CSV table of C-alpha atoms in Angstrom, one decimal:
chain,number,residue,atom,x,y,z
O,120,MET,CA,-46.7,3.5,-15.0
O,121,SER,CA,-45.4,0.4,-12.5
O,122,VAL,CA,-46.8,-2.3,-10.5
O,123,ARG,CA,-46.5,-0.3,-7.5
O,124,ASP,CA,-48.6,3.1,-8.4
O,125,ILE,CA,-51.3,1.0,-9.7
O,126,PRO,CA,-53.6,1.1,-5.4
O,127,GLY,CA,-53.1,5.5,-6.4
O,128,PHE,CA,-53.2,5.1,-9.9
O,129,LEU,CA,-57.2,3.1,-8.8
O,130,GLN,CA,-58.1,5.7,-5.9
O,131,ALA,CA,-57.1,8.5,-8.2
O,132,THR,CA,-59.2,7.4,-11.4
O,133,PHE,CA,-62.2,6.6,-9.1
O,134,LEU,CA,-62.4,8.8,-6.5
O,135,GLY,CA,-61.6,11.6,-9.0
O,136,ASP,CA,-62.4,13.7,-11.7
O,137,LEU,CA,-62.5,12.7,-14.9
O,138,ARG,CA,-60.5,13.3,-16.9
O,139,SER,CA,-60.2,14.7,-20.4
O,140,THR,CA,-60.2,12.0,-23.9
O,141,GLU,CA,-56.9,14.5,-25.1
O,142,ASN,CA,-55.5,14.0,-21.3
O,143,LEU,CA,-56.9,10.0,-22.0
O,144,ASN,CA,-54.5,9.9,-25.2
O,145,ALA,CA,-51.7,11.1,-23.7
O,146,GLU,CA,-51.8,8.7,-20.5
O,147,ILE,CA,-51.7,5.6,-23.0
O,148,GLU,CA,-49.0,7.1,-24.9
O,149,GLU,CA,-46.9,7.7,-21.2
O,150,GLU,CA,-48.0,4.0,-20.2
O,151,LEU,CA,-46.6,2.3,-24.0
O,152,LEU,CA,-43.1,4.3,-24.2
O,153,PHE,CA,-42.5,3.8,-20.3
O,154,HIS,CA,-42.7,1.1,-21.2
O,155,ILE,CA,-40.4,0.3,-24.0
O,156,GLN,CA,-38.0,2.4,-22.2
O,157,GLU,CA,-38.1,-0.6,-19.6
O,158,ARG,CA,-37.8,-2.9,-22.6
O,159,LYS,CA,-34.5,-0.9,-23.5
O,160,ASP,CA,-32.9,-0.5,-20.6
O,161,ARG,CA,-33.1,-3.9,-20.4
O,162,LEU,CA,-31.8,-4.8,-23.2
O,163,MET,CA,-28.8,-2.3,-22.6
O,164,ALA,CA,-28.4,-4.1,-19.5
O,165,SER,CA,-27.6,-7.7,-22.2
O,166,GLY,CA,-25.2,-5.6,-23.9
O,167,LEU,CA,-27.1,-4.0,-27.0
O,168,SER,CA,-25.8,-1.2,-27.6
O,169,GLU,CA,-27.9,2.2,-27.3
O,170,ALA,CA,-29.4,2.0,-30.5
O,171,GLU,CA,-29.5,-1.5,-31.0
O,172,SER,CA,-32.0,-2.1,-27.9
O,173,GLU,CA,-33.9,0.8,-29.3
O,174,ALA,CA,-34.7,-0.8,-31.9
O,175,GLU,CA,-34.7,-4.5,-30.6
O,176,ALA,CA,-37.2,-2.8,-28.5
O,177,ARG,CA,-40.0,-1.6,-30.3
O,178,ARG,CA,-39.5,-4.6,-32.9
O,179,ARG,CA,-40.8,-7.0,-29.8
O,180,PHE,CA,-43.1,-4.2,-28.5
O,181,GLY,CA,-44.8,-4.3,-32.3
O,182,ASP,CA,-46.9,-1.6,-34.0
O,183,PHE,CA,-47.3,1.6,-31.6
O,184,PHE,CA,-49.8,3.6,-33.3
O,185,ASP,CA,-52.5,0.4,-33.4
O,186,THR,CA,-51.3,-0.2,-30.1
O,187,ARG,CA,-52.0,3.1,-29.0
O,188,GLN,CA,-55.6,3.0,-31.7
O,189,GLN,CA,-56.8,-0.2,-29.9
O,190,CYS,CA,-56.3,1.3,-26.2
O,191,ILE,CA,-58.3,4.2,-27.3
O,192,LYS,CA,-60.6,2.1,-29.0
O,193,SER,CA,-60.9,0.4,-25.8
O,194,TYR,CA,-61.8,3.3,-23.8
O,195,GLN,CA,-64.2,4.6,-26.4
O,196,LEU,CA,-66.1,1.5,-25.8
O,197,GLY,CA,-66.8,3.1,-22.5
O,198,LEU,CA,-68.5,6.4,-23.5
O,199,ASN,CA,-71.1,4.9,-21.1
O,200,LEU,CA,-70.5,7.4,-17.9
O,201,ALA,CA,-71.3,5.1,-15.1
O,202,PHE,CA,-69.1,3.2,-17.1
O,203,LYS,CA,-66.2,5.5,-17.5
O,204,ARG,CA,-64.2,5.7,-15.0
O,205,PHE,CA,-64.1,1.5,-14.5
O,206,ALA,CA,-63.8,0.6,-17.2
O,207,ILE,CA,-60.2,3.3,-17.7
O,208,ALA,CA,-58.9,1.4,-14.6
O,209,THR,CA,-59.2,-2.0,-15.8
O,210,LEU,CA,-57.7,-1.4,-19.2
O,211,LEU,CA,-54.8,0.8,-17.4
O,212,VAL,CA,-54.5,-1.7,-14.8
O,213,VAL,CA,-55.0,-5.1,-17.2
O,214,THR,CA,-52.2,-3.0,-19.7
O,215,THR,CA,-49.9,-2.9,-16.6
O,216,ILE,CA,-49.9,-6.6,-16.5
O,217,VAL,CA,-50.2,-7.8,-19.2
O,218,SER,CA,-46.8,-5.6,-20.2
O,219,THR,CA,-45.0,-6.3,-16.7
O,220,LEU,CA,-45.6,-10.7,-18.2
O,221,TYR,CA,-44.4,-9.1,-21.2
O,222,THR,CA,-41.3,-7.9,-20.0
O,223,ALA,CA,-40.3,-10.8,-17.7
O,224,GLU,CA,-41.0,-13.6,-20.2
O,225,ARG,CA,-40.5,-11.6,-23.8
O,226,LEU,CA,-37.9,-10.2,-23.0
O,227,ARG,CA,-36.4,-12.9,-20.8
O,228,PRO,CA,-33.1,-14.0,-23.4
O,229,VAL,CA,-34.6,-17.5,-25.0
O,230,LYS,CA,-33.2,-20.1,-24.7
O,231,SER,CA,-33.2,-23.8,-26.6
O,232,ILE,CA,-34.0,-27.5,-24.5
O,233,GLU,CA,-30.1,-27.4,-24.5
O,234,ASP,CA,-29.1,-24.3,-23.0
O,235,HIS,CA,-31.3,-25.1,-20.6
O,236,LEU,CA,-30.0,-28.2,-19.4
O,237,SER,CA,-26.8,-26.6,-20.1
O,238,GLN,CA,-27.0,-23.8,-17.4
O,239,LEU,CA,-28.7,-26.6,-15.0
O,240,PHE,CA,-25.5,-29.0,-14.8
O,241,ALA,CA,-23.3,-26.3,-15.0
O,242,ASP,CA,-25.3,-24.8,-11.7
O,243,LEU,CA,-24.6,-28.7,-9.9
O,244,ASN,CA,-21.2,-27.7,-9.3
O,245,SER,CA,-21.6,-23.8,-8.8
O,246,SER,CA,-19.0,-22.9,-5.6
O,247,ILE,CA,-21.9,-21.6,-4.6
O,248,ALA,CA,-24.2,-23.8,-1.9
O,249,SER,CA,-27.5,-22.7,-2.4
O,250,HIS,CA,-27.2,-22.6,-5.9
O,251,ARG,CA,-25.7,-26.1,-6.2
O,252,HIS,CA,-28.6,-27.1,-4.5
O,253,ALA,CA,-31.4,-24.9,-6.1
O,254,ALA,CA,-30.2,-26.9,-9.3
O,255,VAL,CA,-30.3,-30.1,-8.0
O,256,ILE,CA,-33.9,-29.7,-6.8
O,257,ASP,CA,-35.0,-28.6,-10.0
O,258,ALA,CA,-33.0,-31.5,-11.5
O,259,LEU,CA,-34.5,-34.3,-9.5
O,260,ASP,CA,-38.6,-32.1,-10.4
O,261,LEU,CA,-37.5,-32.9,-14.6
O,262,ALA,CA,-36.5,-36.5,-13.9
O,263,SER,CA,-39.8,-37.0,-11.9
O,264,ASN,CA,-41.8,-35.7,-14.9
O,265,SER,CA,-39.6,-36.6,-17.6
O,266,LYS,CA,-40.4,-39.2,-19.5
O,267,LEU,CA,-37.0,-39.4,-21.2
O,268,THR,CA,-35.6,-41.8,-20.0
O,269,SER,CA,-31.4,-41.3,-21.4
O,270,LEU,CA,-32.9,-37.6,-19.8
O,271,ARG,CA,-33.6,-38.8,-16.2
O,272,GLN,CA,-30.3,-41.1,-16.5
O,273,GLU,CA,-28.0,-38.4,-17.3
O,274,ILE,CA,-29.4,-36.5,-13.8
O,275,TYR,CA,-29.0,-39.8,-12.3
O,276,THR,CA,-25.7,-39.3,-13.3
O,277,ARG,CA,-24.3,-35.9,-12.9
O,278,VAL,CA,-26.3,-35.8,-9.2
O,279,SER,CA,-24.4,-38.7,-7.7
O,280,SER,CA,-21.5,-36.7,-6.7
O,281,LEU,CA,-24.0,-34.6,-4.9
O,282,PRO,CA,-24.7,-36.7,-1.8
O,283,LEU,CA,-27.3,-34.6,-0.5
O,284,PRO,CA,-31.0,-36.3,1.1
O,285,GLU,CA,-33.0,-35.1,-1.7
O,286,VAL,CA,-30.6,-36.9,-3.9
O,287,ILE,CA,-30.4,-39.8,-1.7
O,288,ALA,CA,-34.4,-40.7,-1.8
O,289,HIS,CA,-34.9,-39.9,-5.5
O,290,LEU,CA,-32.6,-42.6,-6.7
O,291,GLN,CA,-34.0,-44.3,-3.9
O,292,ASP,CA,-37.5,-44.5,-4.9
O,293,VAL,CA,-36.6,-45.2,-8.5
O,294,ALA,CA,-34.4,-47.9,-7.5
O,295,LEU,CA,-36.8,-49.8,-5.9
O,296,ASP,CA,-40.0,-49.0,-8.1
O,297,SER,CA,-40.9,-52.4,-10.1
O,298,GLU,CA,-42.6,-50.2,-12.7
O,299,LEU,CA,-40.0,-49.0,-13.8
O,300,GLU,CA,-38.1,-49.6,-17.0
O,301,ASN,CA,-35.3,-51.8,-15.6
O,302,GLY,CA,-32.4,-49.8,-17.5
O,303,LEU,CA,-33.7,-46.7,-15.5
O,304,ARG,CA,-33.7,-48.1,-12.7
O,305,LEU,CA,-30.1,-49.5,-13.1
O,306,SER,CA,-29.1,-45.9,-14.0
O,307,ALA,CA,-30.4,-44.9,-10.2
O,308,ILE,CA,-28.1,-48.1,-8.5
O,309,GLU,CA,-25.5,-47.4,-10.3
O,310,SER,CA,-25.5,-43.7,-8.7
O,311,LEU,CA,-26.2,-44.7,-5.9
O,312,GLY,CA,-22.8,-46.5,-5.4
O,313,ILE,CA,-20.8,-43.8,-6.0
O,314,ILE,CA,-22.5,-42.1,-3.1
O,315,SER,CA,-22.3,-45.9,-1.3
O,316,LEU,CA,-18.5,-44.7,-1.1
O,317,GLU,CA,-19.4,-41.4,1.3
O,318,VAL,CA,-22.6,-42.0,3.1
O,319,PRO,CA,-22.3,-45.3,4.7
O,320,ALA,CA,-26.1,-46.2,5.0
O,321,VAL,CA,-26.8,-46.6,1.0
O,322,ASN,CA,-23.9,-48.7,1.2
O,323,GLN,CA,-26.8,-50.8,3.4
O,324,PHE,CA,-29.5,-49.6,1.6
O,325,LEU,CA,-27.8,-51.6,-2.0
O,326,LEU,CA,-27.3,-54.2,0.6
O,327,GLU,CA,-30.0,-55.2,2.4
O,328,SER,CA,-32.2,-54.3,-1.0
O,329,GLY,CA,-30.6,-56.6,-3.0
O,330,LYS,CA,-30.6,-59.5,-0.4
O,331,SER,CA,-35.0,-59.0,-1.9
O,332,GLN,CA,-34.5,-58.9,-4.6
O,333,THR,CA,-36.1,-61.2,-7.3
O,334,ASP,CA,-35.3,-59.6,-10.7
O,335,SER,CA,-31.7,-61.2,-11.3
O,336,GLN,CA,-30.5,-57.7,-12.7
O,337,ILE,CA,-31.5,-55.2,-10.7
O,338,CYS,CA,-31.1,-58.4,-7.9
O,339,LYS,CA,-27.0,-58.2,-9.3
O,340,ALA,CA,-26.7,-54.9,-9.5
O,341,MET,CA,-27.7,-53.6,-6.3
O,342,LEU,CA,-24.7,-56.5,-5.0
O,343,ALA,CA,-22.1,-55.7,-7.4
O,344,GLN,CA,-22.2,-51.7,-5.5
O,345,VAL,CA,-21.2,-53.2,-2.5
O,346,VAL,CA,-20.4,-56.5,-3.3
O,347,ASP,CA,-16.5,-55.5,-2.5
O,348,ARG,CA,-16.9,-54.1,0.7
O,349,LEU,CA,-18.6,-57.6,2.2
O,350,ASP,CA,-15.6,-60.4,3.1
O,351,CYS,CA,-15.3,-64.4,2.7
O,352,PRO,CA,-18.4,-64.2,6.5
O,353,ALA,CA,-20.2,-61.9,5.0
O,354,LEU,CA,-20.7,-63.6,1.8
O,355,GLN,CA,-21.6,-66.9,3.7
O,356,SER,CA,-24.6,-64.8,6.1
O,357,LEU,CA,-25.5,-63.8,2.2
O,358,VAL,CA,-25.7,-67.1,0.7
O,359,ARG,CA,-27.3,-69.4,3.8
O,360,ALA,CA,-30.3,-66.2,5.0
O,361,ASP,CA,-33.8,-67.4,4.9
O,362,ASP,CA,-35.0,-64.6,4.3
O,363,VAL,CA,-32.7,-63.5,1.5
O,364,SER,CA,-33.6,-64.1,-2.5
O,365,ARG,CA,-33.3,-67.1,-4.7
O,366,THR,CA,-30.7,-64.4,-7.3
O,367,ALA,CA,-29.0,-62.9,-3.9
O,368,LYS,CA,-28.2,-66.7,-3.3
O,369,LEU,CA,-27.2,-67.9,-6.2
O,370,PHE,CA,-25.1,-64.3,-6.4
O,371,GLY,CA,-23.6,-64.3,-3.4
O,372,LEU,CA,-22.7,-68.1,-4.5
O,373,ILE,CA,-20.6,-67.7,-7.1
O,374,GLU,CA,-19.0,-64.4,-5.5
O,375,LEU,CA,-17.7,-66.8,-2.7
O,376,GLN,CA,-16.7,-68.7,-5.7
O,377,SER,CA,-14.5,-66.5,-7.3
O,378,ARG,CA,-13.0,-65.6,-3.6
O,379,CYS,CA,-12.0,-68.7,-3.4
O,380,GLY,CA,-10.0,-68.9,-6.1
O,381,LYS,CA,-7.1,-70.8,-7.3
O,382,SER,CA,-5.9,-70.9,-3.2
O,383,PHE,CA,-8.7,-73.6,-2.3
O,384,GLU,CA,-6.2,-75.4,-0.8
O,385,GLU,CA,-6.6,-72.3,2.2
O,386,ASN,CA,-10.3,-70.5,1.2
O,387,ALA,CA,-12.2,-74.3,0.7
O,388,ILE,CA,-13.9,-73.2,4.6
O,389,TRP,CA,-15.7,-70.8,2.7
O,390,LEU,CA,-17.5,-72.3,0.0
O,391,ALA,CA,-17.5,-76.7,1.7
O,392,ASP,CA,-18.9,-75.4,4.4
O,393,SER,CA,-22.0,-77.8,5.2
O,394,GLU,CA,-25.2,-74.3,5.2
O,395,VAL,CA,-24.1,-73.4,2.5
O,396,LEU,CA,-23.7,-76.6,0.1
O,397,LEU,CA,-27.3,-77.2,1.9
O,398,THR,CA,-28.1,-74.0,0.5
O,399,ALA,CA,-26.7,-74.7,-2.5
O,400,ARG,CA,-28.4,-78.3,-3.0
O,401,SER,CA,-31.3,-76.3,-2.1
O,402,LEU,CA,-30.5,-74.2,-5.1
O,403,VAL,CA,-30.3,-77.1,-7.5
O,404,LEU,CA,-33.5,-78.5,-6.8
O,405,THR,CA,-35.6,-76.4,-6.5
O,406,THR,CA,-34.9,-75.4,-10.8
O,407,SER,CA,-36.1,-77.1,-13.8
O,408,GLU,CA,-33.8,-75.1,-15.7
O,409,ASN,CA,-30.7,-77.7,-16.6
O,410,GLU,CA,-28.3,-75.0,-17.2
O,411,GLU,CA,-28.7,-73.2,-14.0
O,412,GLN,CA,-27.8,-76.8,-11.9
O,413,ILE,CA,-25.0,-77.9,-14.4
O,414,SER,CA,-23.6,-73.5,-13.0
O,415,ILE,CA,-24.3,-74.1,-9.6
O,416,VAL,CA,-22.9,-78.2,-9.6
O,417,LYS,CA,-19.6,-76.0,-11.3
O,418,LEU,CA,-19.2,-73.8,-8.7
O,419,PHE,CA,-17.5,-76.5,-6.1
O,420,ARG,CA,-15.4,-77.9,-9.2
O,421,GLU,CA,-12.5,-76.9,-8.0
O,422,CYS,CA,-13.3,-77.5,-4.2
O,423,LYS,CA,-12.1,-80.8,-3.6
O,424,CYS,CA,-13.0,-81.8,-0.1
O,425,PRO,CA,-15.1,-84.9,2.2
O,426,PRO,CA,-17.9,-82.1,1.9
O,427,VAL,CA,-18.1,-81.7,-1.4
O,428,ARG,CA,-17.1,-84.5,-2.2
O,429,ASP,CA,-20.5,-86.4,0.2
O,430,TRP,CA,-22.7,-83.5,-1.1
O,431,LEU,CA,-22.4,-84.5,-5.1
O,432,LEU,CA,-23.0,-87.8,-4.1
O,433,ASP,CA,-26.2,-86.9,-2.5
O,434,LEU,CA,-27.2,-85.3,-6.3
O,435,LEU,CA,-26.7,-88.9,-7.6
O,436,ASP,CA,-29.9,-89.7,-5.7
O,437,GLN,CA,-31.8,-86.4,-6.4
O,438,PRO,CA,-33.8,-86.0,-9.2
O,439,VAL,CA,-31.2,-83.4,-11.2
O,440,GLN,CA,-31.9,-82.8,-15.3
O,441,HIS,CA,-29.8,-85.8,-17.1
O,442,GLY,CA,-27.4,-82.9,-18.4
O,443,CYS,CA,-26.3,-81.8,-15.2
O,444,LEU,CA,-26.0,-85.6,-13.2
O,445,VAL,CA,-23.6,-85.6,-16.1
O,446,HIS,CA,-21.4,-82.7,-14.6
O,447,VAL,CA,-22.3,-84.2,-10.7
O,448,LEU,CA,-20.2,-87.9,-12.3
O,449,PHE,CA,-17.4,-86.3,-14.0
O,450,ASP,CA,-16.7,-84.5,-10.5
O,451,LEU,CA,-17.2,-87.3,-8.8
O,452,GLY,CA,-14.3,-88.7,-11.4
O,453,GLN,CA,-12.2,-86.2,-8.3
O,454,TYR,CA,-12.6,-88.7,-5.8
O,455,VAL,CA,-12.6,-92.0,-8.3
O,456,ASN,CA,-10.3,-93.7,-6.4
O,457,ASP,CA,-12.5,-93.3,-2.7
O,458,GLU,CA,-13.9,-96.7,-2.6
O,459,VAL,CA,-17.5,-95.2,-0.6
O,460,VAL,CA,-17.4,-93.0,-4.5
O,461,ALA,CA,-16.0,-95.6,-7.0
O,462,GLN,CA,-18.9,-98.0,-5.8
O,463,ARG,CA,-21.5,-95.8,-5.9
O,464,MET,CA,-20.6,-95.1,-9.2
O,465,GLU,CA,-21.1,-98.7,-10.6
O,466,ALA,CA,-24.1,-99.2,-9.0
O,467,PHE,CA,-25.3,-95.9,-10.1
O,468,ALA,CA,-23.9,-97.3,-13.4
O,469,GLN,CA,-27.2,-100.1,-13.5
O,470,GLY,CA,-30.3,-99.6,-15.9
O,471,ALA,CA,-28.2,-95.8,-16.4
O,472,ASP,CA,-28.5,-94.7,-20.3
O,473,VAL,CA,-24.8,-95.9,-22.6
O,474,ALA,CA,-23.8,-92.4,-22.3
O,475,ILE,CA,-23.9,-92.7,-18.0
O,476,GLN,CA,-22.5,-95.9,-18.4
O,477,ASN,CA,-19.8,-95.1,-20.4
O,478,HIS,CA,-19.0,-92.4,-18.6
O,479,ILE,CA,-19.2,-94.3,-14.8
O,480,LYS,CA,-17.1,-96.6,-17.1
O,481,ARG,CA,-14.0,-94.0,-18.5
O,482,SER,CA,-14.2,-92.4,-14.7
O,483,LEU,CA,-13.6,-95.8,-13.3
O,484,ALA,CA,-10.7,-97.4,-15.5
O,485,LEU,CA,-8.5,-94.0,-14.2
O,486,ARG,CA,-8.2,-95.9,-10.3
O,487,THR,CA,-4.9,-96.0,-9.2
O,488,ARG,CA,-4.8,-99.8,-8.9
C-alpha cells in the first residue's frame, strides 16, 4: 500500500465488511513485503545487484516474521468489535507512515559530516545556478547555527566567489557584530573584500564602516580592503573628517605617509596639509601612550618643510611624554640652521633634564657657521 491508497483503504475499512483474521494476516504480510521490495528497488537503483539489494533490504528491515507477529498481536489487542475497524485502520496507517519515513531516511546513504560538507561545497561550484543558490542558502544557514569558528570561516571563504545578495547581507552582519570574536569577523571582512572587487556597493560599505570602527583590528581590516582604491585626496579627507574614529584617522595618516615614501619633494604636500597636521596634533595630545605619540611624530620625520617645522615647535609647548619630546627635538635638528628653531631649542634647554640638555647641545653643534 502506498500513501496515496490510504483514503480509499480507510473508507473500505470503516464502511465495508469486517475482514477475517486470515485476510488480515495476508494483508499485513503483503504490506510488509511491499516495503521490503521498495527498499530493494532503491538499493538496486543505487548500483547494487539484485541479490545484494535483496539481502541488504531484508537486513535493514529486520526480522520479517517477528515484525509480522507484532502487527498481528497489535490487531488482536483490539478484539472488541467496537474498536476492531479502528484498530486495523490505525495500525496500517501508522505502519505506512513509519515505513515511508523509514524508506526516506534509513535507505538514504549515510554520510559523514565531511561528506556532507564536501557535497555542499561542491554544489557551490555547480554549473546550475539554482543548485548554487540553494547551496549558498544551506551554507549560510549552517554558518548561522554552527558554533565552530573554523567551519564558519571556511564557509565564508567558499561563498566569497558568489556575490549574491544573501551572501553580502550575511557577511556584512557578521562584520558589524561586535559580540562575535574578531577572528570570525575578520574572515567575513576578508570575503567582503573579495566581493568588493565586483560589487562597488560593498567597497563603499567597507569604507564607511571602517571609518566608524573603534576596534583597531576591525577598523584596519575594513580599510585595508579598500585602501588601494583611495588616492591621496581621499586619504586626506579620511584624516580630516570629524565623524571618523581615532583608529581610522591613524590608519589614514600611516597610509598617507606610506604613499609619500621617498618622494617627499613631490608628495609631502599631502602629508603637510594644515588640517592633516592639526589632526596629528590632536592625536598626539589625546593619548597618554608614549609609543603612540612617538609613532605619530615619526610619520613626519622625512617631510622637511615649514608647516612640519612649525608643528614640531608647537609640540614643544605641549604636555607630551618624555620619550615623545626626545623625538620632537631630534626631528627639529633637521632645522637647526633655522635661527628661530635654534633659539627655541636653546631656550627649551633651560631647566630641562640632563638628557634633554645633552640632546639639544648635540643638535646645536651641527649648525653651519
